[in-house]
Protein backbone atom coordinates (compact mmCIF):
# COMPACT_ATOMS: atom_id res chain seq x y z
CA UNK A 1 0.00 0.00 0.00
CA UNK A 2 2.85 2.35 0.85
CA UNK A 3 4.55 1.61 -2.47
CA UNK A 4 1.28 2.26 -4.27
CA UNK A 5 0.89 5.60 -2.49
CA UNK A 6 4.47 6.53 -3.40
CA UNK A 7 3.81 5.68 -7.03
CA UNK A 8 0.71 7.91 -7.04
CA UNK A 9 2.69 10.79 -5.51
CA UNK A 10 5.53 10.40 -8.01
CA UNK A 11 3.09 10.20 -10.92
CA UNK A 12 1.27 13.29 -9.68
CA UNK A 13 4.57 15.17 -9.43
CA UNK A 14 5.59 14.19 -12.95
CA UNK A 15 2.22 15.23 -14.40
CA UNK A 16 2.38 18.61 -12.67
CA UNK A 17 5.98 19.13 -13.80
CA UNK A 18 5.08 18.32 -17.40
CA UNK A 19 2.18 20.77 -17.31
CA UNK A 20 4.48 23.52 -16.07
CA UNK A 21 7.03 22.77 -18.80
CA UNK A 22 4.34 22.79 -21.47
CA UNK A 23 2.78 26.08 -20.45
CA UNK A 24 2.76 28.57 -23.27
CA UNK A 25 5.51 31.19 -22.72
CA UNK A 26 3.27 33.93 -24.14
CA UNK A 27 0.91 35.65 -21.71
CA UNK A 28 -2.76 35.19 -22.53
CA UNK A 29 -5.01 38.21 -22.94
CA UNK A 30 -8.53 38.01 -21.56
CA UNK A 31 -11.27 39.00 -23.97
CA UNK A 32 -12.48 41.59 -21.47
CA UNK A 33 -9.41 43.77 -21.77
CA UNK A 34 -9.50 46.97 -23.80
CA UNK A 35 -7.60 47.10 -27.09
CA UNK A 36 -5.56 50.02 -25.75
CA UNK A 37 -4.17 47.89 -22.94
CA UNK A 38 -2.75 45.31 -25.35
CA UNK A 39 0.02 47.62 -26.46
CA UNK A 40 2.03 49.38 -23.73
CA UNK A 41 4.64 52.00 -24.56
CA UNK A 42 8.16 50.87 -25.48
CA UNK A 43 9.38 53.12 -22.66
CA UNK A 44 7.98 50.74 -20.02
CA UNK A 45 8.78 47.50 -21.84
CA UNK A 46 11.42 45.31 -20.16
CA UNK A 47 13.42 43.12 -22.53
CA UNK A 48 14.13 40.30 -20.07
CA UNK A 49 15.91 37.15 -21.24
CA UNK A 50 13.46 34.45 -22.30
CA UNK A 51 14.82 31.43 -24.17
CA UNK A 52 11.27 30.29 -24.99
CA UNK A 53 10.57 33.17 -27.38
CA UNK A 54 12.26 35.26 -30.04
CA UNK A 55 11.98 39.03 -29.61
CA UNK A 56 11.25 41.16 -32.68
CA UNK A 57 11.62 44.91 -33.07
CA UNK A 58 9.69 45.84 -36.22
CA UNK A 59 10.61 49.30 -37.49
CA UNK A 60 8.80 51.32 -40.10
CA UNK A 61 11.36 52.89 -42.43
CA UNK A 62 12.28 56.55 -41.98
CA UNK A 63 10.71 59.22 -44.15
CA UNK A 64 11.54 58.73 -47.82
CA UNK A 65 11.11 61.03 -50.80
CA UNK A 66 7.74 59.48 -51.59
CA UNK A 67 6.43 60.29 -48.10
CA UNK A 68 7.73 63.85 -48.35
CA UNK A 69 6.02 64.37 -51.73
CA UNK A 70 2.80 62.57 -50.71
CA UNK A 71 3.26 59.83 -53.27
CA UNK A 72 2.11 56.25 -52.81
CA UNK A 73 5.52 54.61 -52.91
CA UNK A 74 4.39 51.10 -52.08
CA UNK A 75 6.56 48.94 -54.34
CA UNK A 76 6.84 50.92 -57.60
CA UNK A 77 8.93 54.07 -57.14
CA UNK A 78 11.46 52.65 -54.64
CA UNK A 79 12.66 56.09 -53.52
CA UNK A 80 15.46 56.62 -50.94
CA UNK A 81 15.28 58.17 -47.48
CA UNK A 82 15.34 61.92 -46.99
CA UNK A 83 17.78 63.43 -44.50
CA UNK A 84 14.90 63.51 -42.03
CA UNK A 85 14.31 59.84 -42.79
CA UNK A 86 17.88 58.98 -41.86
CA UNK A 87 17.37 60.79 -38.55
CA UNK A 88 14.09 58.88 -38.01
CA UNK A 89 15.95 55.61 -38.52
CA UNK A 90 18.89 56.56 -36.33
CA UNK A 91 16.47 57.52 -33.53
CA UNK A 92 14.77 54.12 -33.84
CA UNK A 93 18.14 52.41 -33.49
CA UNK A 94 18.93 54.40 -30.35
CA UNK A 95 15.54 53.53 -28.84
CA UNK A 96 16.13 49.82 -29.48
CA UNK A 97 19.65 50.05 -28.05
CA UNK A 98 18.15 51.29 -24.78
CA UNK A 99 16.36 47.94 -24.47
CA UNK A 100 18.91 45.40 -25.77
CA UNK A 101 22.70 45.19 -26.05
CA UNK A 102 22.86 43.20 -29.26
CA UNK A 103 20.88 42.49 -32.42
CA UNK A 104 21.35 38.85 -33.39
CA UNK A 105 19.67 39.14 -36.77
CA UNK A 106 18.33 41.94 -38.97
CA UNK A 107 15.71 41.17 -41.62
CA UNK A 108 14.75 43.84 -44.17
CA UNK A 109 12.28 44.16 -47.00
CA UNK A 110 13.83 44.58 -50.45
CA UNK A 111 13.12 48.30 -50.83
CA UNK A 112 15.84 50.97 -50.73
CA UNK A 113 14.16 52.84 -47.87
CA UNK A 114 14.14 49.79 -45.58
CA UNK A 115 17.73 48.85 -46.47
CA UNK A 116 18.86 52.38 -45.61
CA UNK A 117 16.85 52.28 -42.38
CA UNK A 118 18.63 49.07 -41.41
CA UNK A 119 22.04 50.69 -41.96
CA UNK A 120 21.13 53.63 -39.70
CA UNK A 121 19.81 51.33 -36.95
CA UNK A 122 23.02 49.30 -36.85
CA UNK A 123 25.02 52.44 -36.01
CA UNK A 124 23.70 52.27 -32.43
CA UNK A 125 25.28 48.86 -31.80
CA UNK A 126 28.90 47.81 -31.35
CA UNK A 127 28.49 44.58 -33.30
CA UNK A 128 26.88 44.49 -36.75
CA UNK A 129 24.24 41.74 -37.05
CA UNK A 130 23.72 39.38 -39.95
CA UNK A 131 21.38 41.02 -42.49
CA UNK A 132 18.98 39.03 -44.64
CA UNK A 133 16.26 40.20 -47.03
CA UNK A 134 12.73 38.85 -47.36
CA UNK A 135 10.16 39.90 -49.96
CA UNK A 136 7.31 38.96 -47.62
CA UNK A 137 8.10 42.15 -45.68
CA UNK A 138 7.13 44.37 -48.62
CA UNK A 139 4.57 47.13 -48.23
CA UNK A 140 0.92 46.34 -48.81
CA UNK A 141 0.26 46.39 -52.55
CA UNK A 142 -1.80 49.42 -53.62
CA UNK A 143 -2.76 48.23 -57.11
CA UNK A 144 -3.81 51.03 -59.48
CA UNK A 145 -2.69 53.66 -56.94
CA UNK A 146 0.96 52.53 -56.95
CA UNK A 147 3.34 55.38 -57.73
CA UNK A 148 0.60 58.02 -57.93
CA UNK A 149 -0.23 60.97 -55.68
CA UNK A 150 -1.95 60.22 -52.39
CA UNK A 151 -4.85 62.47 -53.40
CA UNK A 152 -5.93 59.81 -55.94
CA UNK A 153 -6.37 57.35 -53.10
CA UNK A 154 -7.91 59.78 -50.56
CA UNK A 155 -11.57 59.24 -51.65
CA UNK A 156 -11.19 55.46 -51.25
CA UNK A 157 -9.64 55.96 -47.81
CA UNK A 158 -12.65 58.08 -46.83
CA UNK A 159 -14.99 55.32 -48.00
CA UNK A 160 -12.95 52.83 -45.96
CA UNK A 161 -13.43 54.94 -42.80
CA UNK A 162 -17.21 54.93 -43.32
CA UNK A 163 -17.30 51.19 -44.00
CA UNK A 164 -15.13 50.31 -41.02
CA UNK A 165 -17.34 52.35 -38.67
CA UNK A 166 -20.10 49.81 -39.41
CA UNK A 167 -17.90 46.78 -38.67
CA UNK A 168 -17.96 44.98 -35.33
CA UNK A 169 -14.77 42.86 -35.52
CA UNK A 170 -11.17 43.13 -36.63
CA UNK A 171 -11.73 40.09 -38.87
CA UNK A 172 -14.09 42.17 -41.01
CA UNK A 173 -11.57 44.96 -41.30
CA UNK A 174 -8.82 42.53 -42.24
CA UNK A 175 -10.94 41.33 -45.17
CA UNK A 176 -11.88 44.82 -46.40
CA UNK A 177 -10.49 45.83 -49.80
CA UNK A 178 -10.70 49.50 -50.83
CA UNK A 179 -10.22 48.62 -54.51
CA UNK A 180 -10.24 45.27 -56.30
CA UNK A 181 -6.64 45.78 -57.48
CA UNK A 182 -5.32 46.20 -53.93
CA UNK A 183 -4.03 43.71 -51.39
CA UNK A 184 -6.24 43.53 -48.30
CA UNK A 185 -4.94 43.43 -44.75
CA UNK A 186 -5.65 39.72 -44.33
CA UNK A 187 -3.27 38.92 -47.20
CA UNK A 188 -0.68 41.32 -45.79
CA UNK A 189 -1.05 39.81 -42.32
CA UNK A 190 -0.66 36.27 -43.63
CA UNK A 191 2.74 36.95 -45.18
CA UNK A 192 3.96 39.18 -42.35
CA UNK A 193 3.00 36.67 -39.66
CA UNK A 194 4.66 33.87 -41.62
CA UNK A 195 7.96 35.78 -41.37
CA UNK A 196 7.58 36.22 -37.61
CA UNK A 197 6.73 32.58 -36.93
CA UNK A 198 9.39 31.17 -39.24
CA UNK A 199 12.25 33.26 -37.86
CA UNK A 200 11.05 32.75 -34.28
CA UNK A 201 11.35 28.99 -34.53
CA UNK A 202 14.93 29.36 -35.73
CA UNK A 203 15.98 32.03 -33.23
CA UNK A 204 14.44 31.37 -29.80
CA UNK A 205 16.04 33.53 -27.12
CA UNK A 206 17.42 36.00 -29.68
CA UNK A 207 16.78 39.62 -30.65
CA UNK A 208 15.65 40.27 -34.24
CA UNK A 209 15.13 43.66 -35.89
CA UNK A 210 12.83 43.85 -38.93
CA UNK A 211 12.80 46.93 -41.16
CA UNK A 212 9.50 47.07 -43.01
CA UNK A 213 6.56 49.34 -43.90
CA UNK A 214 3.64 51.14 -42.29
CA UNK A 215 0.67 49.13 -43.54
CA UNK A 216 2.57 45.89 -43.12
CA UNK A 217 2.99 46.74 -39.43
CA UNK A 218 -0.65 47.86 -39.19
CA UNK A 219 -1.79 44.45 -40.47
CA UNK A 220 -0.06 42.84 -37.47
CA UNK A 221 -1.97 45.14 -35.12
CA UNK A 222 -5.25 44.06 -36.68
CA UNK A 223 -4.36 40.39 -36.84
CA UNK A 224 -3.07 40.27 -33.28
CA UNK A 225 -6.18 41.98 -31.95
CA UNK A 226 -8.43 39.69 -34.00
CA UNK A 227 -6.93 36.66 -32.24
CA UNK A 228 -8.40 37.90 -28.97
CA UNK A 229 -11.70 39.11 -30.46
CA UNK A 230 -11.18 42.62 -29.13
CA UNK A 231 -12.47 45.63 -31.00
CA UNK A 232 -12.48 49.23 -29.83
CA UNK A 233 -13.41 51.89 -32.39
CA UNK A 234 -12.04 54.66 -30.16
CA UNK A 235 -8.48 53.34 -30.38
CA UNK A 236 -6.53 55.64 -32.68
CA UNK A 237 -2.82 55.82 -33.40
CA UNK A 238 -0.42 56.67 -36.21
CA UNK A 239 2.32 54.38 -37.43
CA UNK A 240 4.85 57.12 -38.00
CA UNK A 241 8.15 56.88 -39.87
CA UNK A 242 10.63 55.19 -37.55
CA UNK A 243 7.97 53.76 -35.23
CA UNK A 244 8.74 50.51 -33.41
CA UNK A 245 6.53 47.48 -32.74
CA UNK A 246 7.78 44.80 -30.32
CA UNK A 247 6.54 41.25 -30.82
CA UNK A 248 7.46 38.07 -28.97
CA UNK A 249 6.84 34.69 -30.56
CA UNK A 250 7.52 31.05 -29.73
CA UNK A 251 7.24 30.12 -33.41
CA UNK A 252 3.60 29.06 -33.14
CA UNK A 253 1.88 32.15 -31.78
CA UNK A 254 2.84 35.76 -31.38
CA UNK A 255 1.95 38.60 -29.06
CA UNK A 256 2.51 42.33 -29.43
CA UNK A 257 4.37 43.53 -26.34
CA UNK A 258 5.00 47.23 -26.90
CA UNK A 259 4.71 50.07 -29.39
CA UNK A 260 6.51 53.37 -29.98
CA UNK A 261 4.78 55.81 -32.30
CA UNK A 262 1.85 58.22 -32.07
mmCIF file of C-alpha atoms in Angstrom:
data_model
loop_
_atom_site.group_PDB
_atom_site.id
_atom_site.type_symbol
_atom_site.label_atom_id
_atom_site.label_comp_id
_atom_site.label_asym_id
_atom_site.label_seq_id
_atom_site.Cartn_x
_atom_site.Cartn_y
_atom_site.Cartn_z
ATOM 1 C CA UNK A 1 0.000 0.000 0.000
ATOM 2 C CA UNK A 2 2.854 2.353 0.852
ATOM 3 C CA UNK A 3 4.551 1.605 -2.474
ATOM 4 C CA UNK A 4 1.279 2.257 -4.273
ATOM 5 C CA UNK A 5 0.893 5.601 -2.493
ATOM 6 C CA UNK A 6 4.471 6.527 -3.400
ATOM 7 C CA UNK A 7 3.806 5.682 -7.031
ATOM 8 C CA UNK A 8 0.711 7.906 -7.037
ATOM 9 C CA UNK A 9 2.687 10.790 -5.515
ATOM 10 C CA UNK A 10 5.527 10.401 -8.008
ATOM 11 C CA UNK A 11 3.092 10.197 -10.922
ATOM 12 C CA UNK A 12 1.271 13.289 -9.683
ATOM 13 C CA UNK A 13 4.567 15.168 -9.426
ATOM 14 C CA UNK A 14 5.593 14.185 -12.950
ATOM 15 C CA UNK A 15 2.224 15.230 -14.397
ATOM 16 C CA UNK A 16 2.375 18.608 -12.672
ATOM 17 C CA UNK A 17 5.977 19.126 -13.796
ATOM 18 C CA UNK A 18 5.075 18.324 -17.404
ATOM 19 C CA UNK A 19 2.184 20.771 -17.313
ATOM 20 C CA UNK A 20 4.476 23.524 -16.066
ATOM 21 C CA UNK A 21 7.031 22.772 -18.797
ATOM 22 C CA UNK A 22 4.338 22.789 -21.473
ATOM 23 C CA UNK A 23 2.781 26.082 -20.447
ATOM 24 C CA UNK A 24 2.762 28.574 -23.272
ATOM 25 C CA UNK A 25 5.506 31.189 -22.716
ATOM 26 C CA UNK A 26 3.271 33.927 -24.142
ATOM 27 C CA UNK A 27 0.914 35.647 -21.714
ATOM 28 C CA UNK A 28 -2.758 35.193 -22.532
ATOM 29 C CA UNK A 29 -5.010 38.212 -22.940
ATOM 30 C CA UNK A 30 -8.526 38.006 -21.561
ATOM 31 C CA UNK A 31 -11.274 39.002 -23.970
ATOM 32 C CA UNK A 32 -12.483 41.586 -21.474
ATOM 33 C CA UNK A 33 -9.406 43.772 -21.775
ATOM 34 C CA UNK A 34 -9.503 46.968 -23.800
ATOM 35 C CA UNK A 35 -7.601 47.100 -27.092
ATOM 36 C CA UNK A 36 -5.557 50.021 -25.752
ATOM 37 C CA UNK A 37 -4.175 47.885 -22.942
ATOM 38 C CA UNK A 38 -2.747 45.313 -25.352
ATOM 39 C CA UNK A 39 0.022 47.622 -26.458
ATOM 40 C CA UNK A 40 2.028 49.379 -23.729
ATOM 41 C CA UNK A 41 4.642 51.999 -24.560
ATOM 42 C CA UNK A 42 8.157 50.875 -25.477
ATOM 43 C CA UNK A 43 9.377 53.117 -22.656
ATOM 44 C CA UNK A 44 7.977 50.744 -20.021
ATOM 45 C CA UNK A 45 8.782 47.498 -21.835
ATOM 46 C CA UNK A 46 11.417 45.314 -20.160
ATOM 47 C CA UNK A 47 13.419 43.119 -22.530
ATOM 48 C CA UNK A 48 14.134 40.304 -20.070
ATOM 49 C CA UNK A 49 15.905 37.153 -21.245
ATOM 50 C CA UNK A 50 13.461 34.446 -22.302
ATOM 51 C CA UNK A 51 14.816 31.431 -24.167
ATOM 52 C CA UNK A 52 11.273 30.295 -24.989
ATOM 53 C CA UNK A 53 10.567 33.170 -27.379
ATOM 54 C CA UNK A 54 12.259 35.259 -30.042
ATOM 55 C CA UNK A 55 11.976 39.026 -29.607
ATOM 56 C CA UNK A 56 11.247 41.156 -32.683
ATOM 57 C CA UNK A 57 11.618 44.910 -33.070
ATOM 58 C CA UNK A 58 9.691 45.839 -36.221
ATOM 59 C CA UNK A 59 10.611 49.301 -37.491
ATOM 60 C CA UNK A 60 8.801 51.318 -40.099
ATOM 61 C CA UNK A 61 11.364 52.886 -42.434
ATOM 62 C CA UNK A 62 12.279 56.550 -41.977
ATOM 63 C CA UNK A 63 10.715 59.217 -44.151
ATOM 64 C CA UNK A 64 11.538 58.727 -47.821
ATOM 65 C CA UNK A 65 11.106 61.033 -50.804
ATOM 66 C CA UNK A 66 7.738 59.482 -51.591
ATOM 67 C CA UNK A 67 6.431 60.293 -48.100
ATOM 68 C CA UNK A 68 7.728 63.851 -48.347
ATOM 69 C CA UNK A 69 6.024 64.374 -51.726
ATOM 70 C CA UNK A 70 2.798 62.574 -50.710
ATOM 71 C CA UNK A 71 3.256 59.835 -53.271
ATOM 72 C CA UNK A 72 2.108 56.249 -52.809
ATOM 73 C CA UNK A 73 5.518 54.610 -52.909
ATOM 74 C CA UNK A 74 4.385 51.104 -52.077
ATOM 75 C CA UNK A 75 6.561 48.942 -54.342
ATOM 76 C CA UNK A 76 6.840 50.919 -57.601
ATOM 77 C CA UNK A 77 8.934 54.067 -57.139
ATOM 78 C CA UNK A 78 11.458 52.655 -54.637
ATOM 79 C CA UNK A 79 12.659 56.091 -53.517
ATOM 80 C CA UNK A 80 15.460 56.618 -50.941
ATOM 81 C CA UNK A 81 15.280 58.174 -47.477
ATOM 82 C CA UNK A 82 15.344 61.918 -46.994
ATOM 83 C CA UNK A 83 17.778 63.434 -44.497
ATOM 84 C CA UNK A 84 14.902 63.509 -42.026
ATOM 85 C CA UNK A 85 14.308 59.838 -42.793
ATOM 86 C CA UNK A 86 17.884 58.978 -41.859
ATOM 87 C CA UNK A 87 17.369 60.785 -38.549
ATOM 88 C CA UNK A 88 14.086 58.878 -38.006
ATOM 89 C CA UNK A 89 15.946 55.605 -38.521
ATOM 90 C CA UNK A 90 18.888 56.564 -36.329
ATOM 91 C CA UNK A 91 16.473 57.518 -33.533
ATOM 92 C CA UNK A 92 14.775 54.118 -33.838
ATOM 93 C CA UNK A 93 18.144 52.406 -33.494
ATOM 94 C CA UNK A 94 18.928 54.395 -30.348
ATOM 95 C CA UNK A 95 15.539 53.527 -28.839
ATOM 96 C CA UNK A 96 16.130 49.816 -29.478
ATOM 97 C CA UNK A 97 19.654 50.050 -28.050
ATOM 98 C CA UNK A 98 18.153 51.285 -24.780
ATOM 99 C CA UNK A 99 16.360 47.938 -24.473
ATOM 100 C CA UNK A 100 18.905 45.405 -25.765
ATOM 101 C CA UNK A 101 22.697 45.193 -26.053
ATOM 102 C CA UNK A 102 22.858 43.202 -29.259
ATOM 103 C CA UNK A 103 20.884 42.495 -32.422
ATOM 104 C CA UNK A 104 21.351 38.848 -33.391
ATOM 105 C CA UNK A 105 19.670 39.137 -36.772
ATOM 106 C CA UNK A 106 18.325 41.944 -38.974
ATOM 107 C CA UNK A 107 15.705 41.171 -41.617
ATOM 108 C CA UNK A 108 14.754 43.836 -44.174
ATOM 109 C CA UNK A 109 12.280 44.163 -46.998
ATOM 110 C CA UNK A 110 13.832 44.576 -50.446
ATOM 111 C CA UNK A 111 13.118 48.302 -50.835
ATOM 112 C CA UNK A 112 15.838 50.975 -50.726
ATOM 113 C CA UNK A 113 14.157 52.837 -47.870
ATOM 114 C CA UNK A 114 14.137 49.794 -45.577
ATOM 115 C CA UNK A 115 17.730 48.854 -46.468
ATOM 116 C CA UNK A 116 18.863 52.382 -45.613
ATOM 117 C CA UNK A 117 16.855 52.281 -42.385
ATOM 118 C CA UNK A 118 18.630 49.070 -41.408
ATOM 119 C CA UNK A 119 22.038 50.687 -41.965
ATOM 120 C CA UNK A 120 21.129 53.627 -39.698
ATOM 121 C CA UNK A 121 19.809 51.330 -36.954
ATOM 122 C CA UNK A 122 23.024 49.302 -36.854
ATOM 123 C CA UNK A 123 25.017 52.439 -36.007
ATOM 124 C CA UNK A 124 23.699 52.273 -32.426
ATOM 125 C CA UNK A 125 25.283 48.857 -31.796
ATOM 126 C CA UNK A 126 28.899 47.809 -31.352
ATOM 127 C CA UNK A 127 28.485 44.581 -33.297
ATOM 128 C CA UNK A 128 26.883 44.494 -36.751
ATOM 129 C CA UNK A 129 24.244 41.737 -37.048
ATOM 130 C CA UNK A 130 23.722 39.380 -39.948
ATOM 131 C CA UNK A 131 21.378 41.022 -42.491
ATOM 132 C CA UNK A 132 18.976 39.031 -44.638
ATOM 133 C CA UNK A 133 16.258 40.200 -47.035
ATOM 134 C CA UNK A 134 12.733 38.845 -47.361
ATOM 135 C CA UNK A 135 10.164 39.902 -49.956
ATOM 136 C CA UNK A 136 7.309 38.955 -47.616
ATOM 137 C CA UNK A 137 8.102 42.149 -45.679
ATOM 138 C CA UNK A 138 7.131 44.371 -48.617
ATOM 139 C CA UNK A 139 4.567 47.127 -48.232
ATOM 140 C CA UNK A 140 0.924 46.344 -48.807
ATOM 141 C CA UNK A 141 0.255 46.389 -52.554
ATOM 142 C CA UNK A 142 -1.800 49.420 -53.625
ATOM 143 C CA UNK A 143 -2.759 48.227 -57.112
ATOM 144 C CA UNK A 144 -3.810 51.028 -59.476
ATOM 145 C CA UNK A 145 -2.685 53.659 -56.942
ATOM 146 C CA UNK A 146 0.957 52.533 -56.949
ATOM 147 C CA UNK A 147 3.337 55.382 -57.726
ATOM 148 C CA UNK A 148 0.602 58.016 -57.933
ATOM 149 C CA UNK A 149 -0.225 60.970 -55.677
ATOM 150 C CA UNK A 150 -1.953 60.217 -52.388
ATOM 151 C CA UNK A 151 -4.846 62.467 -53.401
ATOM 152 C CA UNK A 152 -5.931 59.813 -55.937
ATOM 153 C CA UNK A 153 -6.370 57.348 -53.095
ATOM 154 C CA UNK A 154 -7.909 59.782 -50.563
ATOM 155 C CA UNK A 155 -11.574 59.240 -51.646
ATOM 156 C CA UNK A 156 -11.190 55.464 -51.250
ATOM 157 C CA UNK A 157 -9.638 55.961 -47.812
ATOM 158 C CA UNK A 158 -12.646 58.082 -46.827
ATOM 159 C CA UNK A 159 -14.985 55.320 -48.004
ATOM 160 C CA UNK A 160 -12.953 52.835 -45.955
ATOM 161 C CA UNK A 161 -13.430 54.944 -42.799
ATOM 162 C CA UNK A 162 -17.206 54.931 -43.316
ATOM 163 C CA UNK A 163 -17.300 51.189 -44.000
ATOM 164 C CA UNK A 164 -15.133 50.308 -41.017
ATOM 165 C CA UNK A 165 -17.341 52.349 -38.672
ATOM 166 C CA UNK A 166 -20.097 49.806 -39.408
ATOM 167 C CA UNK A 167 -17.895 46.780 -38.668
ATOM 168 C CA UNK A 168 -17.964 44.976 -35.333
ATOM 169 C CA UNK A 169 -14.772 42.858 -35.519
ATOM 170 C CA UNK A 170 -11.169 43.131 -36.633
ATOM 171 C CA UNK A 171 -11.729 40.090 -38.867
ATOM 172 C CA UNK A 172 -14.089 42.169 -41.007
ATOM 173 C CA UNK A 173 -11.572 44.961 -41.297
ATOM 174 C CA UNK A 174 -8.818 42.526 -42.243
ATOM 175 C CA UNK A 175 -10.943 41.328 -45.168
ATOM 176 C CA UNK A 176 -11.877 44.823 -46.396
ATOM 177 C CA UNK A 177 -10.492 45.832 -49.797
ATOM 178 C CA UNK A 178 -10.702 49.504 -50.827
ATOM 179 C CA UNK A 179 -10.218 48.622 -54.511
ATOM 180 C CA UNK A 180 -10.239 45.273 -56.300
ATOM 181 C CA UNK A 181 -6.639 45.782 -57.483
ATOM 182 C CA UNK A 182 -5.319 46.205 -53.929
ATOM 183 C CA UNK A 183 -4.032 43.714 -51.388
ATOM 184 C CA UNK A 184 -6.245 43.525 -48.304
ATOM 185 C CA UNK A 185 -4.944 43.432 -44.746
ATOM 186 C CA UNK A 186 -5.648 39.718 -44.331
ATOM 187 C CA UNK A 187 -3.270 38.921 -47.200
ATOM 188 C CA UNK A 188 -0.685 41.318 -45.786
ATOM 189 C CA UNK A 189 -1.053 39.810 -42.317
ATOM 190 C CA UNK A 190 -0.665 36.269 -43.633
ATOM 191 C CA UNK A 191 2.738 36.947 -45.185
ATOM 192 C CA UNK A 192 3.961 39.181 -42.348
ATOM 193 C CA UNK A 193 3.001 36.672 -39.657
ATOM 194 C CA UNK A 194 4.663 33.868 -41.621
ATOM 195 C CA UNK A 195 7.956 35.781 -41.370
ATOM 196 C CA UNK A 196 7.579 36.216 -37.611
ATOM 197 C CA UNK A 197 6.726 32.581 -36.931
ATOM 198 C CA UNK A 198 9.390 31.173 -39.245
ATOM 199 C CA UNK A 199 12.247 33.264 -37.865
ATOM 200 C CA UNK A 200 11.054 32.755 -34.284
ATOM 201 C CA UNK A 201 11.350 28.986 -34.526
ATOM 202 C CA UNK A 202 14.929 29.355 -35.735
ATOM 203 C CA UNK A 203 15.980 32.033 -33.229
ATOM 204 C CA UNK A 204 14.440 31.368 -29.804
ATOM 205 C CA UNK A 205 16.040 33.529 -27.118
ATOM 206 C CA UNK A 206 17.419 36.003 -29.683
ATOM 207 C CA UNK A 207 16.780 39.624 -30.653
ATOM 208 C CA UNK A 208 15.655 40.271 -34.236
ATOM 209 C CA UNK A 209 15.127 43.655 -35.885
ATOM 210 C CA UNK A 210 12.831 43.850 -38.927
ATOM 211 C CA UNK A 211 12.795 46.932 -41.161
ATOM 212 C CA UNK A 212 9.505 47.069 -43.005
ATOM 213 C CA UNK A 213 6.563 49.336 -43.903
ATOM 214 C CA UNK A 214 3.643 51.141 -42.289
ATOM 215 C CA UNK A 215 0.673 49.135 -43.542
ATOM 216 C CA UNK A 216 2.566 45.886 -43.120
ATOM 217 C CA UNK A 217 2.986 46.741 -39.430
ATOM 218 C CA UNK A 218 -0.655 47.858 -39.192
ATOM 219 C CA UNK A 219 -1.785 44.448 -40.468
ATOM 220 C CA UNK A 220 -0.063 42.840 -37.474
ATOM 221 C CA UNK A 221 -1.971 45.140 -35.120
ATOM 222 C CA UNK A 222 -5.249 44.062 -36.682
ATOM 223 C CA UNK A 223 -4.355 40.387 -36.840
ATOM 224 C CA UNK A 224 -3.070 40.266 -33.276
ATOM 225 C CA UNK A 225 -6.183 41.983 -31.951
ATOM 226 C CA UNK A 226 -8.433 39.690 -33.999
ATOM 227 C CA UNK A 227 -6.932 36.662 -32.242
ATOM 228 C CA UNK A 228 -8.400 37.902 -28.972
ATOM 229 C CA UNK A 229 -11.703 39.114 -30.458
ATOM 230 C CA UNK A 230 -11.182 42.623 -29.135
ATOM 231 C CA UNK A 231 -12.467 45.635 -31.004
ATOM 232 C CA UNK A 232 -12.484 49.234 -29.832
ATOM 233 C CA UNK A 233 -13.415 51.888 -32.391
ATOM 234 C CA UNK A 234 -12.042 54.661 -30.164
ATOM 235 C CA UNK A 235 -8.482 53.340 -30.385
ATOM 236 C CA UNK A 236 -6.534 55.637 -32.684
ATOM 237 C CA UNK A 237 -2.815 55.821 -33.400
ATOM 238 C CA UNK A 238 -0.424 56.667 -36.215
ATOM 239 C CA UNK A 239 2.315 54.378 -37.432
ATOM 240 C CA UNK A 240 4.846 57.120 -38.002
ATOM 241 C CA UNK A 241 8.146 56.876 -39.871
ATOM 242 C CA UNK A 242 10.627 55.191 -37.552
ATOM 243 C CA UNK A 243 7.966 53.761 -35.227
ATOM 244 C CA UNK A 244 8.743 50.505 -33.415
ATOM 245 C CA UNK A 245 6.530 47.484 -32.741
ATOM 246 C CA UNK A 246 7.783 44.802 -30.325
ATOM 247 C CA UNK A 247 6.539 41.252 -30.819
ATOM 248 C CA UNK A 248 7.460 38.073 -28.966
ATOM 249 C CA UNK A 249 6.841 34.691 -30.557
ATOM 250 C CA UNK A 250 7.516 31.053 -29.735
ATOM 251 C CA UNK A 251 7.240 30.125 -33.414
ATOM 252 C CA UNK A 252 3.597 29.061 -33.137
ATOM 253 C CA UNK A 253 1.877 32.148 -31.783
ATOM 254 C CA UNK A 254 2.839 35.758 -31.379
ATOM 255 C CA UNK A 255 1.954 38.601 -29.064
ATOM 256 C CA UNK A 256 2.512 42.326 -29.427
ATOM 257 C CA UNK A 257 4.369 43.526 -26.335
ATOM 258 C CA UNK A 258 4.997 47.233 -26.905
ATOM 259 C CA UNK A 259 4.711 50.074 -29.385
ATOM 260 C CA UNK A 260 6.514 53.368 -29.975
ATOM 261 C CA UNK A 261 4.778 55.807 -32.301
ATOM 262 C CA UNK A 262 1.847 58.222 -32.067
#
